[in-house]
Structure formats: C-alpha cells, structure tokens
Amino acid sequence: MDQGIEKTFVTRQEIESTVARLGQEITQYYSQQQDLNLLVIGLLRGSFVFMADLIRQIKLPMAVDFMTVSSYRDATVSTGNVKVVMDLDEPVEGKDILMVEDIIDTGNTFNKVIGLIRYRKPRSLKICTFLSKPSRRQVEVPIDFCGIEIPDEFVCGYGLDYAQKYRNLPYIGILKQDD
Ligand code: IMP
Ligand code: MG
C-alpha cells in the first residue's frame, strides 16, 4: 500500500470498467443529437486524469477545454465559496456542453459552475462525474452520467488530492487517519 493510504476504495480495474461504461452511455446519448457541437469541459485540477481517460471512450468528434475554480483549500471540508481562477478559452454559446468533474460532494462547487455556464447560453448542458457522495449533498446537482456513488469518506487518487498530494495514484484510496 502507498504511504499515507489506509486501503483501496476503487481498484484500477473498477476505474477502467466504470470509465468504459460512462463512455458508452455518453456516446450513445449524443449519437442521437443532430448537428452535434460537443465541447467537453473539465474542472481542474481534480478531473484531469478522469477526463483524459473518459474522452478516449467517447467515440464522437469533440473539443475540450478546462476551467479552474477554487473550492477546497487544502482541507477536507467545503467552504461553499467558489472563485473562477482560470476561465475557458472556448465560447460556450450554442454548443453541447458536457461538464466533467472528479467528485460531487456537497454540490456547492458544481452548482455555481453550472450557473456560470448556463449564463453563456449553451444549446445543451450535461453533467458527468466520476464519484458522487449523495449523503453529503447541500444543493441539488442534476447528474446525467454518474460513475460510482460512495459513502461519506474522504478519498484520494486518480486525480483527487489531499493537500495537493496523491493525485497520481492509479486507484482511489482512503487516507490513514492521524491520531
Ligand atoms: P463540493 O463543492 O463539496 O461538491 O466539492 C467538490 C470538490 O471538492 C471536488 O471537485 C473535489 O476537488 C473536492 N472533494 C470533495 N470530496 C473530496 C474527496 O473525498 N477527496 C478529494 N477531494 C474532494
Ligand atoms: Mg475538483
């Protein structure tokens, strides 16, 4: 086990099969759409590993872009304060937007981001998250494509960090508690 990790929560194999399933669902969904103009938007930094895997499982033409918002500040609790640190390069108006997130926890971050994207008048807006903690939700987030629902545990790896570390783990693990 890697240093600082108590146990594996989602294995590499489970990650792979989940991403493959999501890619199929997304491909199938957008294949129905006429004049598709797909822009896949990842929220940095957490989503970059998942996003890199996911886009290769979506068998459709697309553009990709990234956006950075700050929510967690090296802590395991959400403040509800969200700030745009780096905005998109691509225009959103008239496009089919697929937002990609690593994890939806309280929903505060994503709720704010969705509002911001909607304001720019996309033709459609769908949401994909790799992990979701439904028991922690403070605001409703309409998730269209959900990887794995997890209980109220702080996890890291596969892009998810604790104090900016562990993003490079190829699996998702639970941290050891300091006691
Ligand atoms: P929310 O605003 O509470 O939904 O928080 C969303 C953000 O918090 C995610 O994009 C992650 O960056 C971070 N986050 C929430 N839960 C976890 C976790 O268990 N591990 C690592 N980061 C998390
Ligand atoms: Mg994040």
PDB file of N, CA and C in Angstrom, residues 93-143:
ATOM      1  N   GLU A  93     -21.582  29.446 -26.168  1.00  0.00           N
ATOM      2  CA  GLU A  93     -22.892  29.715 -26.774  1.00  0.00           C
ATOM      3  C   GLU A  93     -23.203  28.773 -27.936  1.00  0.00           C
ATOM      4  N   GLY A  94     -24.381  28.162 -27.875  1.00  0.00           N
ATOM      5  CA  GLY A  94     -24.858  27.293 -28.944  1.00  0.00           C
ATOM      6  C   GLY A  94     -24.248  25.898 -28.957  1.00  0.00           C
ATOM      7  N   LYS A  95     -23.342  25.607 -28.025  1.00  0.00           N
ATOM      8  CA  LYS A  95     -22.683  24.296 -28.049  1.00  0.00           C
ATOM      9  C   LYS A  95     -23.329  23.283 -27.110  1.00  0.00           C
ATOM     10  N   ASP A  96     -23.026  22.028 -27.364  1.00  0.00           N
ATOM     11  CA  ASP A  96     -23.457  20.945 -26.485  1.00  0.00           C
ATOM     12  C   ASP A  96     -22.349  20.728 -25.472  1.00  0.00           C
ATOM     13  N   ILE A  97     -22.606  21.160 -24.260  1.00  0.00           N
ATOM     14  CA  ILE A  97     -21.572  21.150 -23.221  1.00  0.00           C
ATOM     15  C   ILE A  97     -21.709  19.905 -22.346  1.00  0.00           C
ATOM     16  N   LEU A  98     -20.573  19.217 -22.177  1.00  0.00           N
ATOM     17  CA  LEU A  98     -20.514  18.126 -21.209  1.00  0.00           C
ATOM     18  C   LEU A  98     -19.496  18.530 -20.140  1.00  0.00           C
ATOM     19  N   MET A  99     -19.991  18.756 -18.940  1.00  0.00           N
ATOM     20  CA  MET A  99     -19.118  19.138 -17.825  1.00  0.00           C
ATOM     21  C   MET A  99     -18.609  17.870 -17.139  1.00  0.00           C
ATOM     22  N   VAL A 100     -17.317  17.827 -16.879  1.00  0.00           N
ATOM     23  CA  VAL A 100     -16.714  16.636 -16.270  1.00  0.00           C
ATOM     24  C   VAL A 100     -16.082  16.999 -14.926  1.00  0.00           C
ATOM     25  N   GLU A 101     -16.494  16.272 -13.901  1.00  0.00           N
ATOM     26  CA  GLU A 101     -15.987  16.536 -12.552  1.00  0.00           C
ATOM     27  C   GLU A 101     -15.455  15.237 -11.954  1.00  0.00           C
ATOM     28  N   ASP A 102     -14.494  15.367 -11.065  1.00  0.00           N
ATOM     29  CA  ASP A 102     -13.933  14.188 -10.396  1.00  0.00           C
ATOM     30  C   ASP A 102     -14.901  13.652  -9.343  1.00  0.00           C
ATOM     31  N   ILE A 103     -15.424  14.577  -8.537  1.00  0.00           N
ATOM     32  CA  ILE A 103     -16.310  14.160  -7.450  1.00  0.00           C
ATOM     33  C   ILE A 103     -17.304  15.273  -7.140  1.00  0.00           C
ATOM     34  N   ILE A 104     -18.544  14.898  -6.911  1.00  0.00           N
ATOM     35  CA  ILE A 104     -19.527  15.870  -6.436  1.00  0.00           C
ATOM     36  C   ILE A 104     -19.867  15.490  -5.004  1.00  0.00           C
ATOM     37  N   ASP A 105     -19.553  16.437  -4.117  1.00  0.00           N
ATOM     38  CA  ASP A 105     -19.646  16.200  -2.681  1.00  0.00           C
ATOM     39  C   ASP A 105     -20.862  16.985  -2.161  1.00  0.00           C
ATOM     40  N   THR A 106     -20.651  18.165  -1.622  1.00  0.00           N
ATOM     41  CA  THR A 106     -21.803  18.968  -1.174  1.00  0.00           C
ATOM     42  C   THR A 106     -22.607  19.494  -2.360  1.00  0.00           C
ATOM     43  N   GLY A 107     -21.945  19.612  -3.522  1.00  0.00           N
ATOM     44  CA  GLY A 107     -22.607  20.146  -4.711  1.00  0.00           C
ATOM     45  C   GLY A 107     -22.414  21.648  -4.861  1.00  0.00           C
ATOM     46  N   ASN A 108     -21.845  22.280  -3.866  1.00  0.00           N
ATOM     47  CA  ASN A 108     -21.685  23.739  -3.901  1.00  0.00           C
ATOM     48  C   ASN A 108     -20.849  24.214  -5.090  1.00  0.00           C
ATOM     49  N   THR A 109     -19.713  23.565  -5.302  1.00  0.00           N
ATOM     50  CA  THR A 109     -18.821  23.977  -6.386  1.00  0.00           C
ATOM     51  C   THR A 109     -19.534  23.867  -7.730  1.00  0.00           C
ATOM     52  N   PHE A 110     -20.060  22.690  -7.986  1.00  0.00           N
ATOM     53  CA  PHE A 110     -20.644  22.435  -9.287  1.00  0.00           C
ATOM     54  C   PHE A 110     -21.879  23.270  -9.546  1.00  0.00           C
ATOM     55  N   ASN A 111     -22.664  23.485  -8.519  1.00  0.00           N
ATOM     56  CA  ASN A 111     -23.861  24.309  -8.636  1.00  0.00           C
ATOM     57  C   ASN A 111     -23.508  25.710  -9.150  1.00  0.00           C
ATOM     58  N   LYS A 112     -22.453  26.275  -8.599  1.00  0.00           N
ATOM     59  CA  LYS A 112     -22.003  27.607  -9.018  1.00  0.00           C
ATOM     60  C   LYS A 112     -21.495  27.576 -10.460  1.00  0.00           C
ATOM     61  N   VAL A 113     -20.721  26.564 -10.782  1.00  0.00           N
ATOM     62  CA  VAL A 113     -20.145  26.454 -12.125  1.00  0.00           C
ATOM     63  C   VAL A 113     -21.247  26.272 -13.173  1.00  0.00           C
ATOM     64  N   ILE A 114     -22.236  25.460 -12.850  1.00  0.00           N
ATOM     65  CA  ILE A 114     -23.339  25.229 -13.788  1.00  0.00           C
ATOM     66  C   ILE A 114     -24.056  26.550 -14.087  1.00  0.00           C
ATOM     67  N   GLY A 115     -24.264  27.338 -13.061  1.00  0.00           N
ATOM     68  CA  GLY A 115     -24.919  28.643 -13.219  1.00  0.00           C
ATOM     69  C   GLY A 115     -24.127  29.525 -14.177  1.00  0.00           C
ATOM     70  N   LEU A 116     -22.832  29.498 -14.003  1.00  0.00           N
ATOM     71  CA  LEU A 116     -21.948  30.303 -14.845  1.00  0.00           C
ATOM     72  C   LEU A 116     -21.991  29.859 -16.311  1.00  0.00           C
ATOM     73  N   ILE A 117     -22.012  28.562 -16.521  1.00  0.00           N
ATOM     74  CA  ILE A 117     -22.045  28.016 -17.890  1.00  0.00           C
ATOM     75  C   ILE A 117     -23.414  28.282 -18.532  1.00  0.00           C
ATOM     76  N   ARG A 118     -24.480  28.087 -17.776  1.00  0.00           N
ATOM     77  CA  ARG A 118     -25.826  28.321 -18.309  1.00  0.00           C
ATOM     78  C   ARG A 118     -26.002  29.756 -18.789  1.00  0.00           C
ATOM     79  N   TYR A 119     -25.406  30.666 -18.076  1.00  0.00           N
ATOM     80  CA  TYR A 119     -25.475  32.085 -18.373  1.00  0.00           C
ATOM     81  C   TYR A 119     -24.901  32.378 -19.767  1.00  0.00           C
ATOM     82  N   ARG A 120     -24.000  31.508 -20.225  1.00  0.00           N
ATOM     83  CA  ARG A 120     -23.365  31.695 -21.541  1.00  0.00           C
ATOM     84  C   ARG A 120     -24.136  31.019 -22.665  1.00  0.00           C
ATOM     85  N   LYS A 121     -25.338  30.576 -22.374  1.00  0.00           N
ATOM     86  CA  LYS A 121     -26.281  30.047 -23.367  1.00  0.00           C
ATOM     87  C   LYS A 121     -25.781  28.872 -24.220  1.00  0.00           C
ATOM     88  N   PRO A 122     -25.413  27.763 -23.589  1.00  0.00           N
ATOM     89  CA  PRO A 122     -25.113  26.565 -24.385  1.00  0.00           C
ATOM     90  C   PRO A 122     -26.399  26.035 -25.012  1.00  0.00           C
ATOM     91  N   ARG A 123     -26.289  25.222 -26.054  1.00  0.00           N
ATOM     92  CA  ARG A 123     -27.503  24.599 -26.604  1.00  0.00           C
ATOM     93  C   ARG A 123     -27.997  23.524 -25.638  1.00  0.00           C
ATOM     94  N   SER A 124     -27.056  22.771 -25.089  1.00  0.00           N
ATOM     95  CA  SER A 124     -27.422  21.772 -24.084  1.00  0.00           C
ATOM     96  C   SER A 124     -26.306  21.698 -23.053  1.00  0.00           C
ATOM     97  N   LEU A 125     -26.663  21.204 -21.868  1.00  0.00           N
ATOM     98  CA  LEU A 125     -25.670  21.098 -20.787  1.00  0.00           C
ATOM     99  C   LEU A 125     -25.902  19.797 -20.029  1.00  0.00           C
ATOM    100  N   LYS A 126     -24.897  18.939 -20.047  1.00  0.00           N
ATOM    101  CA  LYS A 126     -24.977  17.662 -19.329  1.00  0.00           C
ATOM    102  C   LYS A 126     -23.800  17.560 -18.364  1.00  0.00           C
ATOM    103  N   ILE A 127     -24.010  16.737 -17.339  1.00  0.00           N
ATOM    104  CA  ILE A 127     -23.015  16.636 -16.276  1.00  0.00           C
ATOM    105  C   ILE A 127     -22.566  15.201 -16.081  1.00  0.00           C
ATOM    106  N   CYS A 128     -21.247  15.023 -16.047  1.00  0.00           N
ATOM    107  CA  CYS A 128     -20.671  13.710 -15.793  1.00  0.00           C
ATOM    108  C   CYS A 128     -19.719  13.826 -14.617  1.00  0.00           C
ATOM    109  N   THR A 129     -19.885  12.962 -13.633  1.00  0.00           N
ATOM    110  CA  THR A 129     -18.936  12.930 -12.517  1.00  0.00           C
ATOM    111  C   THR A 129     -18.454  11.505 -12.306  1.00  0.00           C
ATOM    112  N   PHE A 130     -17.196  11.371 -11.945  1.00  0.00           N
ATOM    113  CA  PHE A 130     -16.678  10.028 -11.692  1.00  0.00           C
ATOM    114  C   PHE A 130     -17.218   9.498 -10.370  1.00  0.00           C
ATOM    115  N   LEU A 131     -17.151  10.333  -9.307  1.00  0.00           N
ATOM    116  CA  LEU A 131     -17.648   9.912  -8.000  1.00  0.00           C
ATOM    117  C   LEU A 131     -18.729  10.875  -7.518  1.00  0.00           C
ATOM    118  N   SER A 132     -19.615  10.374  -6.691  1.00  0.00           N
ATOM    119  CA  SER A 132     -20.638  11.219  -6.082  1.00  0.00           C
ATOM    120  C   SER A 132     -20.863  10.758  -4.646  1.00  0.00           C
ATOM    121  N   LYS A 133     -21.002  11.734  -3.747  1.00  0.00           N
ATOM    122  CA  LYS A 133     -21.322  11.416  -2.343  1.00  0.00           C
ATOM    123  C   LYS A 133     -22.714  11.968  -2.050  1.00  0.00           C
ATOM    124  N   PRO A 134     -23.763  11.214  -2.407  1.00  0.00           N
ATOM    125  CA  PRO A 134     -25.133  11.741  -2.286  1.00  0.00           C
ATOM    126  C   PRO A 134     -25.509  12.137  -0.856  1.00  0.00           C
ATOM    127  N   SER A 135     -24.971  11.432   0.128  1.00  0.00           N
ATOM    128  CA  SER A 135     -25.347  11.719   1.521  1.00  0.00           C
ATOM    129  C   SER A 135     -24.821  13.068   2.009  1.00  0.00           C
ATOM    130  N   ARG A 136     -23.893  13.654   1.277  1.00  0.00           N
ATOM    131  CA  ARG A 136     -23.286  14.922   1.678  1.00  0.00           C
ATOM    132  C   ARG A 136     -23.905  16.140   0.982  1.00  0.00           C
ATOM    133  N   ARG A 137     -24.850  15.892   0.077  1.00  0.00           N
ATOM    134  CA  ARG A 137     -25.360  16.969  -0.771  1.00  0.00           C
ATOM    135  C   ARG A 137     -26.037  18.078   0.025  1.00  0.00           C
ATOM    136  N   GLN A 138     -25.649  19.325  -0.268  1.00  0.00           N
ATOM    137  CA  GLN A 138     -26.319  20.501   0.316  1.00  0.00           C
ATOM    138  C   GLN A 138     -27.182  21.189  -0.728  1.00  0.00           C
ATOM    139  N   VAL A 139     -26.749  21.128  -1.993  1.00  0.00           N
ATOM    140  CA  VAL A 139     -27.576  21.643  -3.092  1.00  0.00           C
ATOM    141  C   VAL A 139     -27.714  20.566  -4.153  1.00  0.00           C
ATOM    142  N   GLU A 140     -28.869  20.542  -4.779  1.00  0.00           N
ATOM    143  CA  GLU A 140     -29.180  19.542  -5.792  1.00  0.00           C
ATOM    144  C   GLU A 140     -28.328  19.775  -7.043  1.00  0.00           C
ATOM    145  N   VAL A 141     -27.700  18.712  -7.548  1.00  0.00           N
ATOM    146  CA  VAL A 141     -26.966  18.809  -8.809  1.00  0.00           C
ATOM    147  C   VAL A 141     -27.528  17.737  -9.738  1.00  0.00           C
ATOM    148  N   PRO A 142     -28.015  18.144 -10.928  1.00  0.00           N
ATOM    149  CA  PRO A 142     -28.593  17.157 -11.855  1.00  0.00           C
ATOM    150  C   PRO A 142     -27.509  16.374 -12.592  1.00  0.00           C
ATOM    151  N   ILE A 143     -27.103  15.233 -12.022  1.00  0.00           N
ATOM    152  CA  ILE A 143     -26.034  14.425 -12.644  1.00  0.00           C
ATOM    153  C   ILE A 143     -26.634  13.538 -13.736  1.00  0.00           C
TER     154      ILE A 143
END
